[in-house]
Amino acid sequence: MNQEAKRHATPASPSSSSTTSLDSGGSARDPHRPPPLSPPSPAMSAAVSPLIAAQLNYLLAHSPLPLKVGQVWAGSKNGRYADRFTLLVPFCLDYIKWDVVFNAGYPSVPPDFVFPPEDDDFHPLIPVGDVKEEKEGEGEGHLSKSSLSDWNSKDPSRLLALVHELRDLYMHYQKKRIEELDDARLKFEISTILSREGIEVCMISSHDRPEEVKFAVPLLDIDLNKLVLACPWRHQQKIYLQVVFPVHTSYSSAPSAPRIKLVSSSELKSLFSVEDVKLPPWLDGMCMAEYLPNLEENLKTQVLEAVASIGARRCFIEALPSLFGRPLEADPVFCRRATVLVVSGVFTFLVHFSIPTQFPKQQPILTLQSSQHFNSQGTPILSPPINDYPWSPRWDVPGMVERIFDFLVDECLNFKKYCNETMPQQQ
Amino acid sequence: MADDAVVEKISISGPTLASIIHRFTSSPGDVDGLLFGHVARLPPPDLHDDDPSAATSAAASQSPLSATVTGIFCSGSPMGFYDALGRLDLPALRRAFAAADHRPPGFALLGWFSGRRRSPVHPSMREFAVSFSLSKYPTLTLDDRPGSAHPDLPPKPCIFLLLASSPSPNHAVHTHEYRAFVFRSTAAGSGALEPRSLDVINVGPAFRGQYSSFSPASAFPWMPCWPRGIEEGERERGSKKGESLREAERELRLLESSAEGFGLERLERLVGPGAAEYTSELEDLYTKMLLKLEGLARLVEKSSARVLEQENRNSLLRNKLAGME
């Protein structure tokens, strides 16, 4: 039970925190946003008009993208039914905010979208290019025969189709913006790399900084979700290389190196931390097509090692019962956590094992938690994390458990003393 | 090309803006509608004496335009004259134009407005597309009455007025915002909605010039009137009849239709020395006119009540359809 609850709580917290941070960033940039109301309603808590709720729920449940709903508003006079909301659409390793406006009073009317002011010239309904193209009706960059023209409010899958159509058009729009830039290096990069599947590009422009172009390059064509047994991830996990090029319009000055960074979703962290990967240096005059193969190979070995490390961690957890008894709880998928109950005389305490992704190269971090000593707030007293006990990755697994057990036999006396000192004296 | 003309100034009369905001606040949901008015050329900015080329080229096509919104049409239901992709519904647009009953010369469709609650004051995807479509159809801006085509009439722009409102949580304070835009076609083909400031014209010392330049236009003809005595009047009338008999008869008919059978002969007797005797007759005229007005007002009131009734019934049906209650 406890373990179930813990698993559910963990993925929810980072996502909600990132929503709020995006929200605050967005409203600072956009002066025309209506002032936030009373407590910002979490998604779906307001009574969304039934037909609209069906569309929205379908969208969130079935989209392969991790979409999020920001604020939900009511547009009718009495304000009883919400019919408009902010949709956070993942794009190019960031979120773009689109306001989706339905009309609760006229549920058959298809939704309208308000794009942020920085995408002022993104007009999905307008044919791009010249008028001839429009007459032929073959303009690539606009919704000509879309889910919008034959909108059916009774079919809950329409909003999903529409959002994906619009996102594709937005991708096209960003690509076009970058192609129009007068930068020889970017032109070259785009011509060599843009055929790669899943790549996304966008312009980063702000008032006080020079323009930049961001590439989000998906790395490794292996399915990370399939590498993990009983994989809990709902969305497809990918590791991306984020490359940010400064825009150079003059040909004379030598273009500076781009800023590069590996990015993955926070969910992937329980398997593999991209922060631990050391990126190969970007040499002068290098292009992405040269840089990527080397990096991918390197990364692939590390990911496979990380997957192998799950097996090692599982063995370690399975070896715990011989000395510690059955763990109270353990992470069965990534085997990153286990907790055991230990008794020494009359002193009862818990030992939390936090097992790093690089196990057995790195040793588990131990935290002791007393079952008998509480601080002034009423929470059990915890020891600081312990990771300086004797350790060798070359020991066999039962040996590791034995050494930890031996270490704890001594350490528990120190911890008991620490508890007694920390606990407020009760007279 | 006619599109080169730039609308620099957008004005709207205070009552027109107030009626748009009223339509918006009183409607149960979002509203949209058409804006009517006229366009005039602003005087060319600064002409230098020493540059003769500028004076000639900038004379007609380059001088900026000023658009004045004087009327609105709001159908009450969203997407009345366009579809989901922002394409125009031409028959609906013509009907709306015909519905505008008072059309002075130069009166034209200037653009449209949209009001939505609790959403960013920024043109939406569809709003942009509708403005784009409106700007593409120059025929719609023409007045269809014969003889009203002004050769020197400037090209019509497409104006978009966006309104937003957000009440405070307890509905004690309602914030209304509006932004005006002008659609300009760009080289890329898609065009852009450029924000413009909106001048609100009100009565007051600041608008004295505007007030003085007003010239009334009425469908009611001038009443024939001879204050100098009957004999003199008789003579003059004789000569007048000879000159423009037809004109007088037409005016007479118009007057009679307004006076409900109160003959011109009776009216003539009111003017002159014997006027005092006819005070009661004059009162009779006024009473009849008032009765007619009152009857009209009652009719309007009744039909409004029935429209409201039907509107409420419709919105109930729509709610039922949407699964709300």
XYZ file of N, CA, C and O in Angstrom, chain A residues 261-407:
588
model
N 23.721 20.575 -24.689
C 23.241 20.044 -23.418
C 22.410 18.808 -23.708
O 21.672 18.771 -24.705
N 22.515 17.812 -22.858
C 21.642 16.648 -22.995
C 20.385 16.869 -22.167
O 20.456 17.385 -21.055
N 19.253 16.487 -22.724
C 17.994 16.699 -22.019
C 17.178 15.409 -22.056
O 17.159 14.718 -23.076
N 16.572 15.095 -20.938
C 15.619 13.981 -20.939
C 14.486 14.362 -20.013
O 14.582 15.341 -19.279
N 13.436 13.596 -20.044
C 12.337 13.882 -19.129
C 12.764 13.492 -17.718
O 13.679 12.689 -17.526
N 12.081 14.059 -16.740
C 12.477 13.784 -15.356
C 12.220 12.320 -15.003
O 12.847 11.769 -14.115
N 11.291 11.690 -15.727
C 10.987 10.289 -15.437
C 12.188 9.385 -15.687
O 12.388 8.391 -15.010
N 12.977 9.757 -16.692
C 14.095 8.908 -17.071
C 15.180 8.879 -15.994
O 16.000 7.973 -15.956
N 15.133 9.863 -15.103
C 16.191 9.990 -14.089
C 16.302 8.760 -13.204
O 17.361 8.460 -12.685
N 15.191 8.037 -13.036
C 15.283 6.857 -12.171
C 16.070 5.727 -12.836
O 16.475 4.789 -12.185
N 16.250 5.843 -14.160
C 17.062 4.834 -14.839
C 18.457 5.362 -15.122
O 19.462 4.686 -14.897
N 18.502 6.604 -15.593
C 19.747 7.091 -16.159
C 19.754 8.604 -16.055
O 18.786 9.259 -16.445
N 20.815 9.155 -15.529
C 20.862 10.604 -15.384
C 21.734 11.198 -16.485
O 22.921 10.883 -16.585
N 21.125 12.025 -17.320
C 21.895 12.596 -18.435
C 22.934 13.601 -17.930
O 23.878 13.913 -18.635
N 22.747 14.076 -16.694
C 23.730 15.023 -16.157
C 25.085 14.343 -15.938
O 26.115 15.006 -15.895
N 25.074 13.014 -15.765
C 26.324 12.303 -15.520
C 27.134 12.078 -16.790
O 28.271 11.628 -16.732
N 26.524 12.364 -17.942
C 27.236 12.093 -19.202
C 28.174 13.251 -19.510
O 27.775 14.407 -19.457
N 29.412 12.899 -19.792
C 30.366 13.956 -20.160
C 30.309 14.112 -21.677
O 30.536 13.159 -22.416
N 29.940 15.311 -22.110
C 29.800 15.539 -23.546
C 31.167 15.716 -24.195
O 32.028 16.403 -23.629
N 31.391 15.101 -25.358
C 32.658 15.352 -26.064
C 32.727 16.822 -26.482
O 31.691 17.445 -26.687
N 33.936 17.379 -26.552
C 34.033 18.808 -26.880
C 33.621 19.097 -28.317
O 33.767 18.254 -29.195
N 33.084 20.297 -28.508
C 32.682 20.756 -29.843
C 33.867 21.500 -30.440
O 34.246 22.563 -29.977
N 34.469 20.888 -31.472
C 35.670 21.493 -32.046
C 35.287 22.621 -32.999
O 34.161 22.674 -33.486
N 36.255 23.495 -33.236
C 36.017 24.631 -34.130
C 35.649 24.144 -35.528
O 36.256 23.213 -36.054
N 34.640 24.760 -36.097
C 34.257 24.419 -37.461
C 33.523 23.102 -37.574
O 33.314 22.577 -38.674
N 33.106 22.559 -36.461
C 32.391 21.290 -36.463
C 30.932 21.519 -36.863
O 30.383 22.600 -36.691
N 30.293 20.479 -37.392
C 28.857 20.586 -37.621
C 28.181 19.436 -36.887
O 28.833 18.487 -36.454
N 26.878 19.498 -36.764
C 26.145 18.505 -35.970
C 26.308 17.107 -36.532
O 26.406 16.141 -35.774
N 26.300 17.001 -37.862
C 26.403 15.673 -38.476
C 27.718 14.982 -38.097
O 27.785 13.756 -38.030
N 28.748 15.770 -37.814
C 30.026 15.180 -37.389
C 30.000 14.836 -35.908
O 30.618 13.881 -35.466
N 29.299 15.662 -35.155
C 29.342 15.551 -33.700
C 28.506 14.379 -33.190
O 28.888 13.686 -32.246
N 27.362 14.161 -33.838
C 26.377 13.229 -33.301
C 26.815 11.757 -33.235
O 26.599 11.121 -32.202
N 27.437 11.165 -34.301
C 27.698 9.716 -34.252
C 28.518 9.309 -33.044
O 28.184 8.344 -32.352
N 29.571 10.069 -32.780
C 30.453 9.804 -31.663
C 29.682 9.826 -30.339
O 29.772 8.925 -29.515
N 28.889 10.874 -30.192
C 28.118 11.054 -28.963
C 27.120 9.912 -28.784
O 26.959 9.368 -27.693
N 26.451 9.555 -29.863
C 25.416 8.527 -29.764
C 26.001 7.187 -29.328
O 25.424 6.483 -28.510
N 27.165 6.868 -29.881
C 27.790 5.595 -29.547
C 28.130 5.547 -28.066
O 27.829 4.590 -27.357
N 28.728 6.655 -27.636
C 29.099 6.832 -26.243
C 27.889 6.666 -25.317
O 27.924 5.955 -24.312
N 26.819 7.331 -25.731
C 25.605 7.356 -24.927
C 24.962 5.972 -24.863
O 24.456 5.554 -23.825
N 25.024 5.287 -25.994
C 24.392 3.977 -26.070
C 25.017 3.021 -25.045
O 24.311 2.339 -24.307
N 26.353 3.021 -24.989
C 27.028 2.154 -24.010
C 26.576 2.501 -22.609
O 26.299 1.616 -21.791
N 26.493 3.804 -22.330
C 26.132 4.214 -20.972
C 24.710 3.833 -20.627
O 24.419 3.447 -19.488
N 23.809 3.941 -21.603
C 22.417 3.571 -21.339
C 22.318 2.073 -21.097
O 21.639 1.619 -20.166
N 23.029 1.292 -21.901
C 22.977 -0.156 -21.720
C 23.567 -0.551 -20.371
O 23.054 -1.440 -19.687
N 24.607 0.171 -19.969
C 25.184 -0.066 -18.634
C 24.163 0.231 -17.547
O 24.033 -0.507 -16.568
N 23.427 1.333 -17.755
C 22.425 1.727 -16.762
C 21.333 0.678 -16.660
O 20.820 0.389 -15.577
N 20.971 0.095 -17.812
C 19.951 -0.956 -17.790
C 20.495 -2.184 -17.060
O 19.790 -2.799 -16.247
N 21.775 -2.488 -17.330
C 22.391 -3.631 -16.654
C 22.456 -3.402 -15.149
O 22.340 -4.332 -14.356
N 22.609 -2.142 -14.785
C 22.716 -1.792 -13.373
C 21.432 -2.103 -12.607
O 21.469 -2.363 -11.409
N 20.293 -2.092 -13.322
C 19.025 -2.464 -12.650
C 19.155 -3.886 -12.121
O 18.784 -4.190 -10.978
N 19.731 -4.773 -12.954
C 19.900 -6.172 -12.550
C 20.775 -6.274 -11.304
O 20.438 -6.990 -10.362
N 21.857 -5.513 -11.295
C 22.763 -5.543 -10.145
C 22.051 -5.066 -8.888
O 22.204 -5.639 -7.806
N 21.241 -3.994 -9.057
C 20.525 -3.459 -7.889
C 19.490 -4.452 -7.398
O 19.269 -4.606 -6.204
N 18.859 -5.154 -8.349
C 17.845 -6.139 -7.959
C 18.501 -7.248 -7.126
O 17.990 -7.645 -6.084
N 19.669 -7.717 -7.579
C 20.394 -8.749 -6.829
C 20.691 -8.273 -5.426
O 20.540 -9.012 -4.444
N 21.093 -7.000 -5.326
C 21.436 -6.432 -4.027
C 20.227 -6.442 -3.103
O 20.311 -6.872 -1.949
N 19.076 -6.006 -3.632
C 17.859 -5.967 -2.802
C 17.456 -7.389 -2.420
O 17.028 -7.661 -1.294
N 17.638 -8.312 -3.387
C 17.255 -9.689 -3.099
C 18.168 -10.335 -2.047
O 17.775 -11.291 -1.388
N 19.383 -9.785 -1.921
C 20.305 -10.337 -0.932
C 20.066 -9.769 0.463
O 20.586 -10.288 1.454
N 19.303 -8.678 0.554
C 19.073 -8.051 1.868
C 18.398 -8.989 2.875
O 18.804 -9.014 4.041
N 17.379 -9.780 2.505
C 16.659 -10.553 3.528
C 17.535 -11.499 4.340
O 17.220 -11.775 5.504
N 18.652 -11.984 3.769
C 19.456 -12.952 4.504
C 19.918 -12.400 5.850
O 19.999 -13.139 6.821
N 20.200 -11.106 5.917
C 20.659 -10.530 7.185
C 19.657 -9.568 7.811
O 19.553 -9.458 9.020
N 18.923 -8.815 6.948
C 18.060 -7.746 7.463
C 16.599 -8.168 7.590
O 15.772 -7.422 8.101
N 16.243 -9.320 7.060
C 14.823 -9.683 7.009
C 14.196 -9.060 5.770
O 14.822 -8.241 5.091
N 12.961 -9.415 5.489
C 12.320 -8.908 4.269
C 12.195 -7.389 4.308
O 11.784 -6.833 5.327
N 12.518 -6.706 3.228
C 12.366 -5.242 3.224
C 10.916 -4.838 3.435
O 10.002 -5.557 3.010
N 10.719 -3.730 4.130
C 9.360 -3.214 4.314
C 8.791 -2.770 2.987
O 7.637 -2.977 2.676
N 9.633 -2.082 2.228
C 9.215 -1.693 0.890
C 10.432 -1.617 -0.002
O 11.555 -1.407 0.472
N 10.180 -1.832 -1.308
C 11.273 -1.784 -2.263
C 10.722 -1.362 -3.608
O 9.551 -1.602 -3.915
N 11.549 -0.682 -4.380
C 11.153 -0.235 -5.719
C 11.353 -1.415 -6.668
O 12.483 -1.833 -6.902
N 10.262 -1.989 -7.185
C 10.404 -3.221 -7.953
C 10.840 -3.008 -9.403
O 11.266 -3.957 -10.053
N 10.696 -1.782 -9.936
C 10.976 -1.570 -11.361
C 12.429 -1.161 -11.582
O 13.173 -1.814 -12.296
N 12.830 -0.079 -10.946
C 14.202 0.410 -11.142
C 15.120 -0.016 -10.002
O 16.322 0.197 -10.069
N 14.539 -0.592 -8.935
C 15.296 -1.068 -7.792
C 16.209 0.010 -7.222
O 17.380 -0.223 -6.939
N 15.659 1.241 -7.119
C 16.476 2.346 -6.629
C 16.343 2.529 -5.121
O 17.130 3.258 -4.522
N 15.312 1.920 -4.537
C 15.066 2.185 -3.118
C 14.641 0.916 -2.408
O 13.927 0.092 -2.970
N 15.072 0.767 -1.172
C 14.576 -0.318 -0.325
C 14.651 0.163 1.109
O 15.505 0.992 1.451
N 13.740 -0.319 1.929
C 13.740 0.073 3.337
C 13.605 -1.193 4.176
O 12.756 -2.039 3.870
N 14.460 -1.304 5.195
C 14.369 -2.466 6.075
C 14.212 -2.002 7.517
O 14.576 -0.875 7.850
N 13.652 -2.872 8.322
C 13.473 -2.572 9.749
C 14.554 -3.322 10.526
O 14.768 -4.514 10.320
N 15.259 -2.589 11.387
C 16.366 -3.204 12.114
C 16.131 -3.006 13.612
O 15.663 -1.955 14.042
N 16.438 -4.072 14.392
C 16.292 -3.978 15.850
C 17.646 -4.258 16.479
O 18.326 -5.221 16.112
N 18.054 -3.381 17.376
C 19.302 -3.616 18.095
C 18.971 -3.454 19.572
O 18.755 -2.344 20.053
N 18.866 -4.570 20.258
C 18.410 -4.517 21.651
C 16.961 -4.058 21.674
O 16.105 -4.673 21.047
N 16.720 -2.911 22.365
C 15.355 -2.391 22.358
C 15.210 -1.242 21.371
O 14.141 -0.668 21.229
N 16.297 -0.872 20.703
C 16.269 0.262 19.763
C 15.821 -0.238 18.379
O 16.455 -1.094 17.771
N 14.690 0.284 17.910
C 14.155 -0.117 16.609
C 14.303 1.051 15.649
O 13.931 2.176 16.005
N 14.824 0.806 14.480
C 14.942 1.894 13.488
C 14.864 1.341 12.069
O 14.989 0.126 11.849
N 14.614 2.255 11.140
C 14.520 1.881 9.726
C 15.822 2.252 9.031
O 16.455 3.244 9.396
N 16.198 1.462 8.047
C 17.340 1.836 7.206
C 16.818 1.990 5.787
O 16.237 1.058 5.218
N 16.976 3.192 5.240
C 16.582 3.430 3.842
C 17.816 3.304 2.970
O 18.813 3.994 3.191
N 17.724 2.434 1.982
C 18.808 2.313 1.004
C 18.420 3.109 -0.225
O 17.371 2.866 -0.816
N 19.249 4.038 -0.626
C 19.027 4.735 -1.885
C 20.155 4.307 -2.810
O 21.318 4.647 -2.584
N 19.796 3.535 -3.851
C 20.849 2.895 -4.650
C 21.055 3.692 -5.923
O 20.105 3.902 -6.694
N 22.241 4.221 -6.153
C 22.475 5.103 -7.299
C 22.400 4.350 -8.636
O 22.495 3.125 -8.683
N 22.209 5.144 -9.718
C 22.130 4.533 -11.056
C 23.452 3.864 -11.419
O 23.489 2.955 -12.226
N 24.547 4.347 -10.814
C 25.850 3.799 -11.180
C 26.278 2.654 -10.257
O 27.469 2.346 -10.154
N 25.327 2.046 -9.556
C 25.612 0.882 -8.724
C 26.140 -0.227 -9.629
O 25.612 -0.409 -10.726
N 27.109 -1.010 -9.282
C 27.809 -1.024 -8.000
C 29.046 -0.115 -7.955
O 29.766 -0.171 -6.966
N 29.281 0.671 -9.010
C 30.455 1.560 -8.931
C 30.316 2.503 -7.749
O 31.276 2.813 -7.061
N 29.089 2.988 -7.554
C 28.842 3.862 -6.408
C 28.045 3.083 -5.363
O 27.170 2.292 -5.713
N 28.347 3.360 -4.099
C 27.695 2.581 -3.059
C 26.309 3.142 -2.720
O 26.052 4.326 -2.966
N 25.417 2.321 -2.172
C 24.101 2.824 -1.758
C 24.246 3.882 -0.662
O 25.171 3.816 0.146
N 23.331 4.843 -0.677
C 23.336 5.861 0.368
C 22.365 5.399 1.450
O 21.221 5.051 1.161
N 22.853 5.366 2.690
C 22.019 4.888 3.786
C 21.473 6.067 4.568
O 22.169 7.048 4.796
N 20.209 5.948 4.970
C 19.643 6.927 5.887
C 18.942 6.143 6.984
O 18.154 5.245 6.694
N 19.248 6.478 8.219
C 18.611 5.773 9.332
C 17.472 6.632 9.874
O 17.576 7.857 9.921
N 16.397 5.949 10.236
C 15.237 6.682 10.756
C 14.747 5.963 12.006
O 14.396 4.785 11.944
N 14.727 6.681 13.083
C 14.321 6.043 14.336
C 12.818 5.809 14.370
O 12.037 6.581 13.824
N 12.391 4.713 15.003
C 10.957 4.479 15.198
C 10.524 4.924 16.582
O 9.356 4.829 16.927
N 11.476 5.375 17.380
C 11.148 5.697 18.778
C 11.411 7.148 19.146
O 10.939 7.620 20.170
N 12.176 7.826 18.308
C 12.550 9.201 18.656
C 11.916 10.168 17.659
O 12.020 9.975 16.449
N 11.283 11.181 18.210
C 10.614 12.170 17.343
C 11.108 13.558 17.697
O 11.417 13.830 18.854
N 11.144 14.413 16.699
C 11.593 15.782 16.997
C 10.396 16.616 17.460
O 9.286 16.101 17.622
N 10.611 17.923 17.637
C 9.546 18.750 18.215
C 8.341 18.853 17.293
O 7.238 19.131 17.741
N 8.528 18.628 15.979
C 7.382 18.660 15.058
C 6.635 17.326 15.009
O 5.669 17.179 14.263
N 7.162 16.341 15.718
C 6.488 15.048 15.737
C 6.909 14.121 14.618
O 6.280 13.092 14.395
N 7.937 14.502 13.855
C 8.395 13.597 12.795
C 9.590 12.791 13.312
O 10.369 13.272 14.142
N 9.708 11.565 12.803
C 10.802 10.701 13.275
C 12.165 11.322 12.965
O 12.327 11.995 11.949
N 13.127 11.076 13.836
C 14.461 11.658 13.643
C 15.225 10.854 12.603
O 15.234 9.614 12.632
N 15.801 11.569 11.651
C 16.549 10.954 10.552
C 18.023 11.238 10.719
O 18.400 12.319 11.186
N 18.846 10.279 10.299
C 20.288 10.549 10.309
C 20.639 11.272 9.020
O 19.874 11.227 8.059
N 21.762 11.979 8.977
C 22.205 12.511 7.689
C 22.538 11.345 6.748
O 22.832 10.234 7.227
N 22.473 11.548 5.421
C 22.805 10.449 4.515
C 24.241 9.965 4.718
O 25.158 10.781 4.868
N 24.385 8.671 4.721
C 25.715 8.090 4.988
C 26.213 7.425 3.714
O 25.547 6.530 3.180
N 27.340 7.889 3.180
C 27.888 7.198 2.014
C 29.420 7.087 2.098
O 30.103 7.005 1.095
N 29.935 7.109 3.340
C 31.392 7.019 3.467
C 31.820 5.742 4.195
O 32.886 5.677 4.781
N 30.954 4.757 4.188
C 31.327 3.489 4.832
C 32.170 2.672 3.854
O 32.173 2.949 2.651
N 32.879 1.665 4.363
C 33.781 0.890 3.493
C 33.010 0.245 2.346
O 31.904 -0.287 2.544
N 33.581 0.292 1.159
C 32.864 -0.188 -0.032
C 33.856 -0.554 -1.122
O 34.862 0.122 -1.323
N 33.550 -1.638 -1.825
C 34.306 -1.948 -3.026
C 33.363 -2.558 -4.049
O 32.598 -3.475 -3.707
N 33.345 -2.065 -5.264
C 32.468 -2.641 -6.283
C 32.872 -4.078 -6.648
O 32.114 -4.780 -7.314
N 34.046 -4.483 -6.223
C 34.496 -5.824 -6.594
C 33.995 -6.916 -5.648
O 34.099 -8.090 -5.934
N 33.455 -6.534 -4.499
C 32.890 -7.524 -3.587
C 31.691 -8.200 -4.248
O 31.008 -7.591 -5.062
N 31.423 -9.460 -3.828
C 30.198 -10.074 -4.341
C 29.005 -9.530 -3.544
O 29.178 -8.953 -2.463
N 27.828 -9.733 -4.079
C 26.662 -9.062 -3.490
C 26.417 -9.477 -2.037
O 26.228 -8.605 -1.181
N 26.416 -10.775 -1.698
C 26.219 -11.105 -0.281
C 27.278 -10.457 0.598
O 26.977 -10.025 1.729
N 28.481 -10.338 0.060
C 29.563 -9.683 0.806
C 29.237 -8.228 1.090
O 29.493 -7.721 2.189
N 28.658 -7.546 0.065
C 28.293 -6.132 0.259
C 27.295 -5.998 1.384
O 27.434 -5.141 2.272
N 26.274 -6.879 1.359
C 25.220 -6.793 2.373
C 25.818 -7.060 3.756
O 25.501 -6.372 4.727
N 26.720 -8.020 3.825
C 27.343 -8.372 5.093
C 28.139 -7.197 5.658
O 28.032 -6.865 6.842
N 28.917 -6.529 4.749
C 29.724 -5.388 5.190
C 28.843 -4.248 5.697
O 29.171 -3.606 6.691
N 27.736 -4.032 5.007
C 26.835 -2.964 5.442
C 26.244 -3.320 6.808
O 26.150 -2.484 7.703
N 25.887 -4.600 6.955
C 25.317 -5.039 8.229
C 26.308 -4.806 9.362
O 25.965 -4.243 10.405
N 27.582 -5.202 9.097
C 28.627 -5.011 10.122
C 28.798 -3.541 10.470
O 28.935 -3.156 11.619
N 28.755 -2.715 9.410
C 28.920 -1.271 9.632
C 27.784 -0.732 10.489
O 27.998 0.051 11.411
